XYZ file of C-alpha atoms in Angstrom:
684
model
C 25.663 -41.122 -28.263
C 29.279 -40.102 -27.748
C 31.078 -41.519 -24.590
C 33.721 -39.906 -22.387
C 35.768 -41.363 -19.490
C 35.644 -39.242 -16.243
C 37.604 -40.505 -13.349
C 37.683 -43.869 -14.824
C 33.937 -44.000 -15.293
C 32.476 -44.107 -18.840
C 29.327 -42.034 -19.429
C 27.301 -41.064 -22.391
C 26.774 -37.281 -23.161
C 24.885 -35.213 -25.689
C 26.716 -33.499 -28.538
C 27.623 -29.881 -27.684
C 28.242 -30.479 -24.021
C 31.350 -29.010 -22.447
C 33.606 -31.019 -20.327
C 32.190 -29.403 -17.128
C 28.706 -30.485 -18.084
C 29.849 -33.887 -18.712
C 31.571 -34.090 -15.287
C 28.332 -33.150 -13.701
C 26.531 -36.069 -15.369
C 29.222 -38.370 -13.998
C 28.708 -36.803 -10.446
C 31.895 -35.063 -10.239
C 31.661 -31.622 -8.621
C 33.373 -28.830 -10.425
C 34.005 -25.533 -8.705
C 33.180 -22.586 -10.738
C 32.637 -18.715 -10.579
C 32.266 -17.427 -14.134
C 30.476 -20.295 -15.532
C 26.600 -20.138 -15.565
C 24.370 -22.635 -17.524
C 22.216 -19.884 -18.784
C 24.887 -17.535 -19.728
C 27.506 -17.571 -22.628
C 30.938 -19.136 -21.628
C 33.514 -16.633 -20.583
C 36.256 -18.773 -19.121
C 37.359 -15.960 -16.866
C 38.006 -17.592 -13.569
C 39.839 -20.824 -14.226
C 38.445 -22.338 -11.122
C 37.010 -25.276 -13.045
C 40.397 -26.651 -13.969
C 40.631 -30.368 -14.813
C 43.216 -32.673 -16.138
C 42.961 -34.025 -19.734
C 44.774 -36.980 -21.071
C 47.806 -35.956 -23.180
C 47.505 -32.370 -22.027
C 50.624 -31.007 -20.274
C 48.679 -28.517 -18.194
C 45.014 -28.197 -16.772
C 42.259 -27.217 -18.969
C 39.175 -24.983 -18.348
C 36.511 -27.563 -18.321
C 33.696 -24.826 -18.935
C 35.184 -23.785 -22.273
C 36.406 -27.071 -23.482
C 33.954 -29.112 -25.702
C 33.512 -32.683 -24.703
C 34.508 -35.131 -27.446
C 34.135 -38.911 -27.834
C 36.793 -40.915 -26.107
C 38.067 -37.923 -24.111
C 39.792 -39.006 -20.769
C 39.241 -36.382 -17.777
C 40.654 -36.503 -14.363
C 38.959 -34.077 -11.736
C 40.522 -35.147 -8.483
C 44.334 -35.450 -9.133
C 47.082 -33.687 -7.199
C 47.709 -31.523 -10.363
C 44.123 -30.457 -10.333
C 43.928 -29.720 -6.795
C 47.104 -27.661 -6.814
C 45.962 -25.633 -9.765
C 42.624 -24.754 -8.149
C 44.408 -23.906 -5.008
C 46.685 -21.532 -6.980
C 43.650 -19.955 -8.807
C 41.877 -19.360 -5.352
C 45.082 -17.898 -3.996
C 45.070 -15.268 -6.873
C 41.336 -14.581 -6.344
C 42.024 -13.859 -2.739
C 45.061 -11.590 -3.347
C 42.733 -8.333 -3.610
C 39.715 -9.602 -1.816
C 38.892 -7.495 1.402
C 38.048 -10.747 3.275
C 35.324 -8.792 5.209
C 32.866 -11.701 5.552
C 31.536 -10.785 8.944
C 30.053 -7.490 7.446
C 29.245 -8.768 3.986
C 25.651 -9.313 3.224
C 26.747 -12.246 1.117
C 28.046 -14.046 4.163
C 26.457 -17.456 4.263
C 25.482 -17.393 0.687
C 28.933 -16.782 -0.908
C 30.439 -19.010 -3.513
C 33.895 -17.665 -2.804
C 33.434 -18.103 0.868
C 32.290 -21.768 0.470
C 34.975 -22.818 -2.048
C 37.935 -21.069 -0.117
C 37.148 -23.311 2.787
C 38.429 -26.271 0.689
C 40.772 -24.560 -1.700
C 42.046 -21.724 0.328
C 45.167 -21.095 2.491
C 45.273 -19.879 6.067
C 47.682 -17.041 4.938
C 48.692 -15.254 1.907
C 52.092 -15.074 0.362
C 51.452 -11.780 -1.196
C 52.476 -8.715 0.874
C 51.532 -5.849 -1.619
C 48.704 -3.529 -0.877
C 45.389 -4.689 -1.825
C 43.655 -3.150 -4.769
C 40.886 -0.682 -4.102
C 38.049 0.070 -6.417
C 35.449 2.815 -6.084
C 31.884 1.733 -5.598
C 29.569 2.178 -8.547
C 26.170 3.665 -8.618
C 23.654 1.122 -10.131
C 20.242 2.635 -8.859
C 18.090 2.090 -5.783
C 18.216 -1.814 -6.003
C 21.712 -2.899 -6.243
C 24.439 -2.037 -3.652
C 28.074 -2.251 -4.775
C 31.356 -2.862 -3.281
C 33.511 -3.438 -6.216
C 36.795 -4.299 -4.365
C 35.149 -7.651 -3.830
C 34.729 -8.248 -7.506
C 36.609 -11.344 -9.074
C 35.774 -10.237 -12.606
C 33.578 -13.101 -13.412
C 31.453 -10.966 -15.786
C 28.344 -12.833 -15.017
C 26.442 -9.626 -14.178
C 27.680 -8.167 -17.791
C 26.567 -11.181 -19.708
C 23.142 -11.365 -17.802
C 22.440 -7.674 -18.677
C 23.499 -8.084 -22.425
C 22.068 -11.557 -23.084
C 19.065 -12.003 -20.816
C 17.746 -8.713 -19.870
C 18.551 -7.304 -23.285
C 19.742 -3.945 -21.698
C 23.444 -3.761 -22.344
C 24.173 -1.226 -19.519
C 27.091 -2.975 -17.932
C 30.675 -3.461 -19.102
C 34.298 -3.615 -18.218
C 36.907 -1.048 -18.401
C 40.589 -1.621 -18.023
C 42.719 -4.806 -18.089
C 44.103 -7.247 -15.617
C 44.098 -6.134 -12.202
C 42.880 -2.686 -13.244
C 39.602 -4.123 -14.725
C 36.492 -2.588 -13.404
C 32.832 -3.621 -13.926
C 30.787 -0.489 -14.258
C 27.820 1.136 -15.989
C 28.758 2.862 -19.314
C 27.281 6.037 -17.976
C 26.800 6.469 -14.201
C 23.015 5.932 -14.042
C 20.421 3.481 -12.647
C 20.024 0.121 -14.504
C 16.687 0.282 -16.245
C 15.888 -3.224 -16.773
C 13.160 -4.683 -15.009
C 15.243 -7.766 -14.299
C 18.208 -5.956 -12.902
C 18.097 -7.572 -9.529
C 18.927 -10.896 -10.774
C 22.547 -9.745 -11.100
C 22.608 -9.979 -7.234
C 21.726 -13.626 -7.444
C 24.445 -14.218 -10.009
C 27.104 -12.456 -8.220
C 29.297 -15.368 -6.601
C 30.852 -12.817 -4.175
C 29.548 -9.818 -2.424
C 30.327 -7.252 -4.977
C 26.534 -6.811 -5.921
C 24.269 -7.210 -3.177
C 20.565 -6.007 -2.401
C 20.362 -2.265 -1.419
C 16.944 -2.443 0.309
C 17.871 -5.726 2.073
C 21.291 -4.468 3.272
C 22.027 -5.395 6.999
C 18.588 -6.362 7.551
C 19.233 -10.270 8.509
C 21.498 -13.038 7.987
C 20.250 -15.927 5.690
C 20.271 -18.530 8.671
C 17.977 -16.130 10.622
C 15.260 -16.287 8.130
C 12.354 -18.713 7.695
C 12.158 -19.703 4.103
C 8.605 -20.364 2.515
C 8.242 -21.557 -0.956
C 5.378 -19.808 -2.902
C 4.281 -18.001 -6.065
C 4.335 -14.407 -7.193
C 0.908 -12.526 -7.601
C 2.304 -9.218 -9.109
C 1.320 -10.524 -12.576
C -0.358 -13.527 -14.261
C 3.034 -15.412 -14.983
C 2.989 -16.971 -11.595
C 6.830 -16.888 -11.081
C 7.968 -19.336 -8.475
C 9.436 -17.622 -5.482
C 10.946 -18.171 -2.039
C 9.642 -15.787 0.739
C 12.191 -15.170 3.301
C 10.571 -13.753 6.654
C 11.752 -12.645 10.088
C 8.987 -12.780 12.716
C 6.038 -11.583 10.842
C 8.078 -9.296 8.505
C 8.861 -10.294 4.857
C 12.602 -9.353 4.519
C 13.130 -10.592 0.884
C 11.741 -12.549 -1.972
C 14.007 -14.801 -3.984
C 13.385 -16.872 -7.245
C 12.866 -20.479 -7.092
C 13.953 -22.731 -10.101
C 11.075 -23.501 -12.533
C 12.279 -24.158 -16.149
C 8.747 -24.212 -17.407
C 7.820 -20.621 -16.078
C 10.559 -18.261 -14.689
C 13.570 -20.382 -15.033
C 15.699 -18.857 -12.131
C 14.930 -15.387 -12.721
C 12.129 -12.908 -11.272
C 11.266 -9.366 -12.206
C 12.356 -6.380 -9.840
C 8.772 -5.853 -8.793
C 8.336 -9.403 -7.666
C 11.588 -9.202 -5.758
C 11.424 -5.670 -4.312
C 7.764 -4.714 -3.752
C 7.829 -6.823 -0.554
C 8.589 -3.896 1.484
C 4.984 -2.595 0.620
C 3.832 -5.383 2.763
C 4.857 -3.535 5.892
C 3.624 -0.132 4.983
C 0.117 1.454 4.734
C -1.500 -1.696 6.139
C -5.075 -2.102 7.209
C -4.882 -3.863 10.719
C -8.450 -3.089 12.108
C -11.909 -2.321 10.954
C -12.914 1.141 10.076
C -16.386 2.808 9.771
C -16.906 6.297 8.083
C -18.498 8.790 10.392
C -19.015 12.454 9.594
C -16.714 12.115 6.560
C -13.898 10.418 8.253
C -12.870 7.006 8.768
C -12.604 6.028 12.423
C -11.496 2.818 14.226
C -14.155 0.181 15.047
C -14.490 -3.490 15.771
C -15.773 -6.487 13.888
C -19.019 -6.713 15.682
C -19.960 -3.200 14.874
C -18.854 -3.348 11.172
C -20.450 -6.756 10.524
C -23.791 -5.381 12.024
C -23.508 -2.183 10.022
C -22.887 -4.209 6.949
C -25.743 -6.700 7.327
C -28.157 -3.821 7.951
C -27.393 -2.130 4.877
C -27.704 -5.475 2.986
C -31.101 -6.183 4.464
C -32.189 -2.686 3.367
C -30.927 -3.012 -0.195
C -32.556 -4.656 -3.266
C -30.381 -7.529 -4.120
C -30.421 -6.559 -7.852
C -28.635 -3.311 -6.738
C -25.962 -5.085 -4.741
C -22.622 -5.825 -6.559
C -19.343 -7.231 -5.908
C -15.764 -6.870 -7.535
C -12.425 -8.467 -6.726
C -8.978 -7.289 -7.306
C -5.971 -8.568 -9.375
C -4.311 -10.417 -6.482
C -7.332 -12.480 -5.024
C -6.947 -16.167 -4.595
C -9.418 -18.668 -6.069
C -10.707 -19.391 -2.642
C -11.586 -15.640 -1.980
C -13.285 -15.394 -5.373
C -15.164 -18.690 -4.867
C -16.473 -17.845 -1.330
C -17.152 -14.250 -2.294
C -19.372 -15.557 -5.308
C -21.170 -18.015 -3.018
C -21.987 -15.218 -0.583
C -23.149 -12.724 -3.267
C -25.282 -15.435 -4.767
C -26.802 -16.373 -1.445
C -27.894 -12.839 -1.169
C -29.647 -13.011 -4.611
C -27.458 -10.966 -6.765
C -25.595 -11.878 -9.925
C -23.601 -8.689 -10.241
C -19.980 -9.595 -9.862
C -16.959 -8.809 -11.726
C -13.156 -9.376 -11.783
C -12.131 -7.182 -14.798
C -10.802 -3.596 -13.916
C -11.610 -2.518 -17.335
C -14.224 -3.873 -19.792
C -12.423 -6.122 -22.180
C -14.132 -8.972 -24.270
C -14.005 -12.475 -22.590
C -15.274 -15.755 -23.783
C -15.521 -18.324 -21.061
C -17.377 -21.057 -23.370
C -14.086 -22.944 -23.686
C -10.854 -22.627 -21.714
C -8.723 -22.137 -24.894
C -10.407 -18.733 -25.218
C -8.504 -16.954 -22.249
C -5.269 -19.009 -21.849
C -1.832 -18.543 -23.202
C -2.003 -21.914 -24.898
C 1.348 -22.075 -26.538
C 2.904 -22.137 -22.912
C 5.765 -19.913 -21.701
C 8.315 -22.713 -22.541
C 6.763 -23.170 -25.849
C 7.908 -19.949 -27.038
C 11.503 -21.339 -27.298
C 10.037 -23.614 -29.989
C 8.295 -20.991 -31.967
C 9.495 -19.738 -35.303
C 7.121 -16.734 -35.689
C 5.569 -14.326 -33.211
C 2.988 -11.827 -33.551
C 1.944 -9.322 -30.908
C -1.545 -7.761 -31.085
C -2.119 -4.821 -28.680
C 0.366 -6.253 -26.229
C 3.473 -5.043 -24.322
C 5.077 -8.279 -22.716
C 7.887 -6.223 -21.068
C 5.506 -4.488 -18.748
C 2.607 -6.931 -18.613
C 4.424 -9.936 -18.135
C 8.187 -9.429 -17.662
C 9.244 -13.063 -17.505
C 7.298 -13.936 -20.652
C 9.192 -11.175 -22.366
C 12.402 -12.601 -21.187
C 11.598 -15.919 -22.586
C 10.802 -14.179 -25.970
C 14.062 -12.497 -25.888
C 15.717 -15.884 -25.144
C 14.253 -17.367 -28.230
C 15.308 -14.354 -30.308
C 18.825 -14.729 -28.996
C 19.132 -18.554 -29.434
C 16.875 -19.043 -32.448
C 16.582 -15.502 -34.138
C 12.813 -15.556 -33.557
C 11.185 -13.020 -35.893
C 8.723 -10.710 -33.828
C 6.092 -8.770 -35.343
C 3.582 -6.390 -33.846
C 0.340 -4.650 -34.579
C 0.436 -1.540 -32.501
C 3.612 0.133 -30.989
C 4.655 -1.408 -27.561
C 7.970 0.653 -27.302
C 11.197 -0.952 -26.275
C 10.914 -4.735 -25.814
C 14.508 -5.533 -25.356
C 14.603 -7.230 -28.794
C 14.066 -6.080 -32.316
C 10.440 -6.387 -33.923
C 8.704 -5.028 -36.843
C 5.410 -2.932 -36.664
C 3.061 -4.407 -39.501
C -0.063 -2.459 -38.643
C -1.814 -0.172 -36.175
C -5.491 -0.599 -36.867
C -8.171 -3.281 -36.997
C -8.057 -3.073 -40.885
C -4.560 -4.663 -40.712
C -5.994 -7.645 -38.552
C -8.774 -8.049 -40.970
C -6.375 -8.427 -43.751
C -4.577 -11.165 -41.731
C -7.740 -13.003 -41.003
C -8.699 -12.763 -44.779
C -5.350 -14.092 -45.935
C -4.744 -10.572 -47.566
C -1.549 -9.842 -45.702
C 2.039 -10.777 -45.912
C 1.697 -11.695 -42.172
C -0.839 -14.367 -43.016
C 1.593 -15.991 -45.562
C 4.391 -16.002 -42.915
C 2.071 -17.586 -40.361
C 1.155 -20.196 -42.751
C 4.615 -21.064 -43.781
C 5.547 -21.262 -40.053
C 5.775 -24.702 -38.193
C 5.123 -23.122 -34.667
C 3.641 -19.671 -34.835
C 2.710 -17.801 -31.730
C -0.089 -15.021 -31.769
C -0.374 -13.151 -28.610
C -3.474 -10.910 -28.042
C -3.250 -8.396 -25.330
C -6.049 -7.040 -23.056
C -5.654 -3.696 -24.729
C -6.683 -5.014 -28.097
C -9.852 -6.668 -26.393
C -10.921 -3.441 -24.697
C -11.884 -1.669 -28.141
C -15.156 -2.246 -29.802
C -13.630 -4.750 -32.276
C -12.308 -6.807 -29.253
C -14.707 -9.675 -30.014
C -13.826 -9.649 -33.734
C -10.236 -9.634 -32.978
C -10.231 -12.597 -30.604
C -12.705 -14.816 -32.462
C -11.333 -14.029 -35.912
C -7.657 -14.789 -35.211
C -8.944 -17.950 -33.322
C -10.729 -18.915 -36.391
C -7.797 -17.934 -38.808
C -5.384 -20.187 -36.873
C -7.885 -23.127 -36.538
C -8.597 -23.143 -40.288
C -4.845 -23.326 -40.939
C -4.283 -26.160 -38.492
C -2.322 -24.272 -35.851
C -4.694 -25.207 -33.019
C -4.138 -28.744 -32.476
C -3.032 -31.353 -29.862
C 0.496 -30.920 -30.939
C 0.758 -27.107 -31.181
C -1.542 -24.277 -30.103
C -0.714 -20.982 -31.579
C -3.702 -19.025 -29.807
C -2.655 -16.958 -26.791
C -4.387 -14.377 -24.602
C -1.853 -12.156 -22.462
C -3.724 -11.516 -19.165
C -2.170 -9.139 -16.818
C -3.576 -10.086 -13.367
C -2.879 -13.056 -11.142
C -6.633 -13.607 -10.434
C -7.921 -13.267 -13.964
C -7.641 -16.976 -15.103
C -8.960 -18.347 -11.806
C -11.878 -15.837 -11.910
C -12.804 -16.969 -15.464
C -12.642 -20.665 -14.387
C -15.050 -19.765 -11.507
C -17.265 -17.853 -13.868
C -16.970 -14.662 -11.630
C -18.683 -12.036 -14.035
C -21.992 -10.934 -15.176
C -23.398 -11.533 -18.681
C -27.040 -10.696 -19.895
C -28.090 -11.704 -23.333
C -24.444 -11.948 -24.532
C -23.875 -8.600 -23.170
C -20.159 -8.930 -22.146
C -19.878 -5.492 -20.232
C -23.342 -5.523 -18.383
C -21.576 -4.983 -15.081
C -19.740 -1.849 -16.249
C -22.904 -0.517 -17.899
C -24.745 -0.587 -14.689
C -21.928 0.885 -12.702
C -21.767 3.757 -15.175
C -25.381 4.262 -14.935
C -25.381 4.174 -11.031
C -27.621 1.029 -10.745
C -25.744 -0.206 -7.558
C -26.648 1.087 -4.175
C -24.104 -1.227 -2.416
C -20.656 -2.052 -3.788
C -18.588 -4.631 -2.125
C -14.839 -4.364 -3.219
C -12.556 -7.097 -2.405
C -8.767 -6.178 -2.902
C -10.053 -4.013 -5.711
C -7.924 -0.798 -6.093
C -7.796 -0.467 -9.816
C -11.594 -0.192 -10.695
C -12.278 3.236 -12.357
C -15.146 4.400 -10.225
C -16.164 7.750 -8.646
C -18.300 7.467 -5.605
C -21.629 9.444 -5.299
C -24.330 7.932 -3.158
C -23.310 4.256 -3.058
C -22.466 2.424 0.142
C -19.056 0.970 -0.470
C -17.425 -1.798 1.472
C -13.704 -2.252 1.012
C -11.875 -5.475 2.012
C -8.208 -5.783 1.629
C -4.821 -5.571 2.979
C -3.853 -1.983 2.069
C -5.518 1.410 2.614
C -5.095 2.345 -1.043
C -7.466 4.049 -3.660
C -10.698 2.518 -2.879
C -10.308 2.179 1.015
C -10.098 5.977 0.967
C -13.562 6.376 -0.323
C -15.138 3.337 1.373
C -17.751 3.544 4.017
C -16.719 0.529 5.846
C -13.025 -0.918 5.717
C -12.399 -4.564 6.531
C -8.858 -5.726 7.019
C -7.662 -8.869 5.364
C -4.307 -10.619 5.014
C -1.856 -9.961 2.039
C -0.801 -12.807 -0.362
C 2.088 -13.768 1.871
C -0.308 -14.105 4.922
C -2.720 -16.716 3.926
C -2.879 -19.716 1.685
C -4.401 -19.439 -1.703
C -4.727 -21.005 -5.094
C -3.917 -19.152 -8.344
C -4.029 -19.970 -11.817
C -1.394 -18.364 -13.971
C -1.880 -17.280 -17.653
C -1.088 -20.794 -19.003
C -3.845 -22.344 -16.795
C -1.384 -23.932 -14.279
C -2.930 -24.331 -10.890
C -0.450 -23.017 -8.338
C -0.363 -22.610 -4.473
C 0.617 -19.461 -2.680
C 1.750 -20.530 0.762
C 1.325 -18.695 3.920
C 4.744 -17.396 5.011
C 3.880 -14.918 7.832
C 0.942 -14.246 10.050
C -1.859 -11.445 9.244
C -1.296 -8.320 11.214
C -3.374 -6.602 13.785
C -7.050 -7.799 13.682
C -7.372 -8.809 10.058
C -9.180 -11.989 9.137
C -8.876 -14.252 6.079
C -11.259 -13.225 3.310
C -13.396 -16.441 3.453
C -13.868 -16.177 7.119
C -15.319 -12.586 6.765
C -17.803 -13.742 4.262
C -18.645 -16.562 6.655
C -19.293 -14.050 9.420
C -21.506 -11.953 7.181
C -23.539 -14.837 5.679
C -24.126 -16.364 9.230
C -25.555 -12.941 10.305
C -27.700 -12.493 7.132
C -28.705 -15.973 6.288
C -28.099 -17.680 9.607
C -25.711 -20.223 8.146
C -22.082 -20.592 7.197
C -20.731 -20.716 3.777
C -17.938 -23.172 4.617
C -17.265 -25.162 7.825
C -13.529 -24.898 7.524
C -10.710 -24.186 4.928
C -10.493 -27.817 3.853
C -14.117 -27.847 2.663
C -13.556 -24.428 0.888
C -10.514 -25.864 -0.872
C -12.305 -28.994 -1.987
C -15.289 -26.841 -3.259
C -13.039 -24.591 -5.240
C -10.862 -27.179 -6.828
C -13.974 -29.181 -7.908
C -14.990 -26.047 -9.961
C -11.725 -25.766 -11.757
C -12.001 -26.659 -15.629
C -9.854 -29.311 -17.323
C -7.478 -29.335 -14.418
C -4.955 -32.335 -14.189
C -2.990 -31.543 -11.010
C -0.780 -28.732 -9.535
C 1.716 -26.879 -11.622
C 0.768 -28.864 -14.858
C -0.683 -27.423 -18.040
C -4.670 -28.076 -18.212
C -6.225 -30.214 -20.781
C -7.234 -28.075 -23.678
C -10.144 -29.250 -26.197
C -8.579 -28.404 -29.684
C -11.065 -30.217 -31.935
C -14.641 -29.106 -31.055
C -13.775 -25.394 -31.243
C -16.692 -23.028 -31.096
C -16.673 -19.514 -32.855
C -18.696 -16.286 -32.319
C -19.032 -13.645 -34.863
C -17.714 -10.214 -34.023
C -18.407 -6.812 -35.314
C -15.404 -4.977 -37.102
C -15.008 -1.420 -36.468
C -12.289 0.641 -38.033
C -10.148 1.795 -35.124
C -6.633 1.933 -33.921
C -5.177 -0.779 -31.884
C -4.095 0.722 -28.470
C -1.235 -0.380 -26.278
C -2.076 1.160 -23.001
C 0.915 2.232 -20.935
C 1.050 0.346 -17.503
C 2.495 2.254 -14.555
C 4.838 -0.607 -14.080
C 6.238 0.096 -10.440
C 2.727 1.213 -9.223
C 0.657 -1.493 -10.808
C -1.075 -2.507 -7.560
C -1.590 -1.512 -3.892
C 1.385 -3.304 -2.532
C 3.803 -1.820 -5.127
C 2.345 1.829 -4.518
C 3.078 1.209 -0.746
C 6.548 0.198 -1.428
C 9.328 2.758 -0.979
C 11.717 0.846 -3.244
C 9.162 0.783 -6.125
C 8.540 4.506 -5.575
C 12.410 5.159 -5.858
C 12.607 2.981 -9.166
C 9.589 4.950 -10.555
C 11.188 8.173 -9.775
C 14.539 7.411 -11.349
C 12.767 5.834 -14.380
C 11.023 8.947 -14.978
C 14.078 11.207 -14.560
C 15.959 9.144 -16.942
C 13.045 9.155 -19.595
C 13.086 13.147 -19.205
C 16.821 13.270 -19.620
C 16.498 11.379 -22.793
C 13.777 13.607 -24.146
C 15.817 16.877 -23.420
C 19.130 15.308 -24.721
């Protein structure tokens, strides 16, 4: 390996590294504003100046390739003088309004000016004034603070794949702006706030809410989709003020989607804080004793075969496990987690995981989407696909039309007949897959909802296995699930099957074979009430709460501890950040109360017992945050029936995909603006 001498210390570095990266390996801290390890190099700010042997002037370390034998100094008098000069120029036009800036306490310019700044300025001219720009309901701008680092421009172009930001003018007159004054349409737009090293771009919903040192910070995970993005929940008292990303290179890197970041204001609205009972057609306030008594009396009067339970997309594994144990104790096997009937196979864990892993996409040299729209179904997964396209020119193909994915792709079919040709080696795509070293095939839930769903899943799996693309080194078979609870529910077998009938629950539901329906956080189930007695348990008074006969308040995902399993099969922990509001009770405690009244015994003595019982039922798990052990040799296959039909890609109402998002004013604003922009494009 090549070697470089930094401050008289010799270290080894990898080819392709910059001087700045080599300095960091040596433990030398280099100030920077424009440089970011996940963005292209701009070399704008010049704050990273260092001294190089045989160079008459300091060099920008972020843009200088490291070479073997190079000698670098980072702490000389020349370097310090140069950096102080750069800082003086950066502060010439800066308003110095730190006391009223939302970036205060988290500002790179503020931090570095403490060391490299002056107590006064030699410039007496008037400061530059730049008009604030409109960037939508998420990003608040004060462009006079901008130091032209261009991080936001590079992120929008390179990572988000929506080149909506640019620069006009030159030198002091340069301005960062949208090409047309409109809202940024990327689902990743909020990340430019984290990237901005000054207070030019700040969070509009969070503006003037709190100072960073006032907030309680809790490391947790996101449940808005199945990706399991690592997040930090910042709360003040019982209110969640903001959600920020945590670094995890294997999942979300250091980005999160706008829904993850901004839907948190929905945690404060439309909340259920006390029990309700429907009387004379209206839900009226009640108490726990009365609702427990009413539910238990209904259970005792109902045939167990006509009792059913359903969990929503944001339920933890503890909730699902305790709910299943409660339903089983009543004598019913009618329980389900799917919101719509799509084919599942729980025989082996490989059948329902994203087996290539999110990070594995960067190693892929071929990608085929089948009935999937990763941009709206799993935003951070889509960002990883784009990253692979930008860096490796990843070729992307699709069966079905997913719309704009922020990267180019080719539609190679729209029907099940096209999939049949791939499976039977009668397609060009079959040849492309076989010639690839690390292909990735992603099957979406939309493709599994049709009659040929079983044929698609089992056929593609068999095709990849025959061509040795399912092995211990590489697994090309992937299912793209949409909800945070799906994989956990699969592991816990929370679904009903009879004689290989995958959809028995939905068939019974359609035939009105249930007299009592218990819904836990379930707001997306398509169901019209007639004579059924409906119990709704959840955090928000959303769709199903409005038709329920009894409403039980339970905490949101930020208000109770919970295990989740992301689409890769990683076991993750959501950590309690705030206290539940009102008289709400944790889900498992509610089931305990009901079971004690009906069966005269508790399901679990405490949370520790529940946690141990839940983790013992997880399949092939190693430990937290690690990929599960997947059997790739003794793969089982089932035969599926082929029906000639179109592969749908059902549109997701991205900003209103769950109860918390629908309660969010910010998500409502985003949805409205997105709709207006779409209509404007249609009308020209």
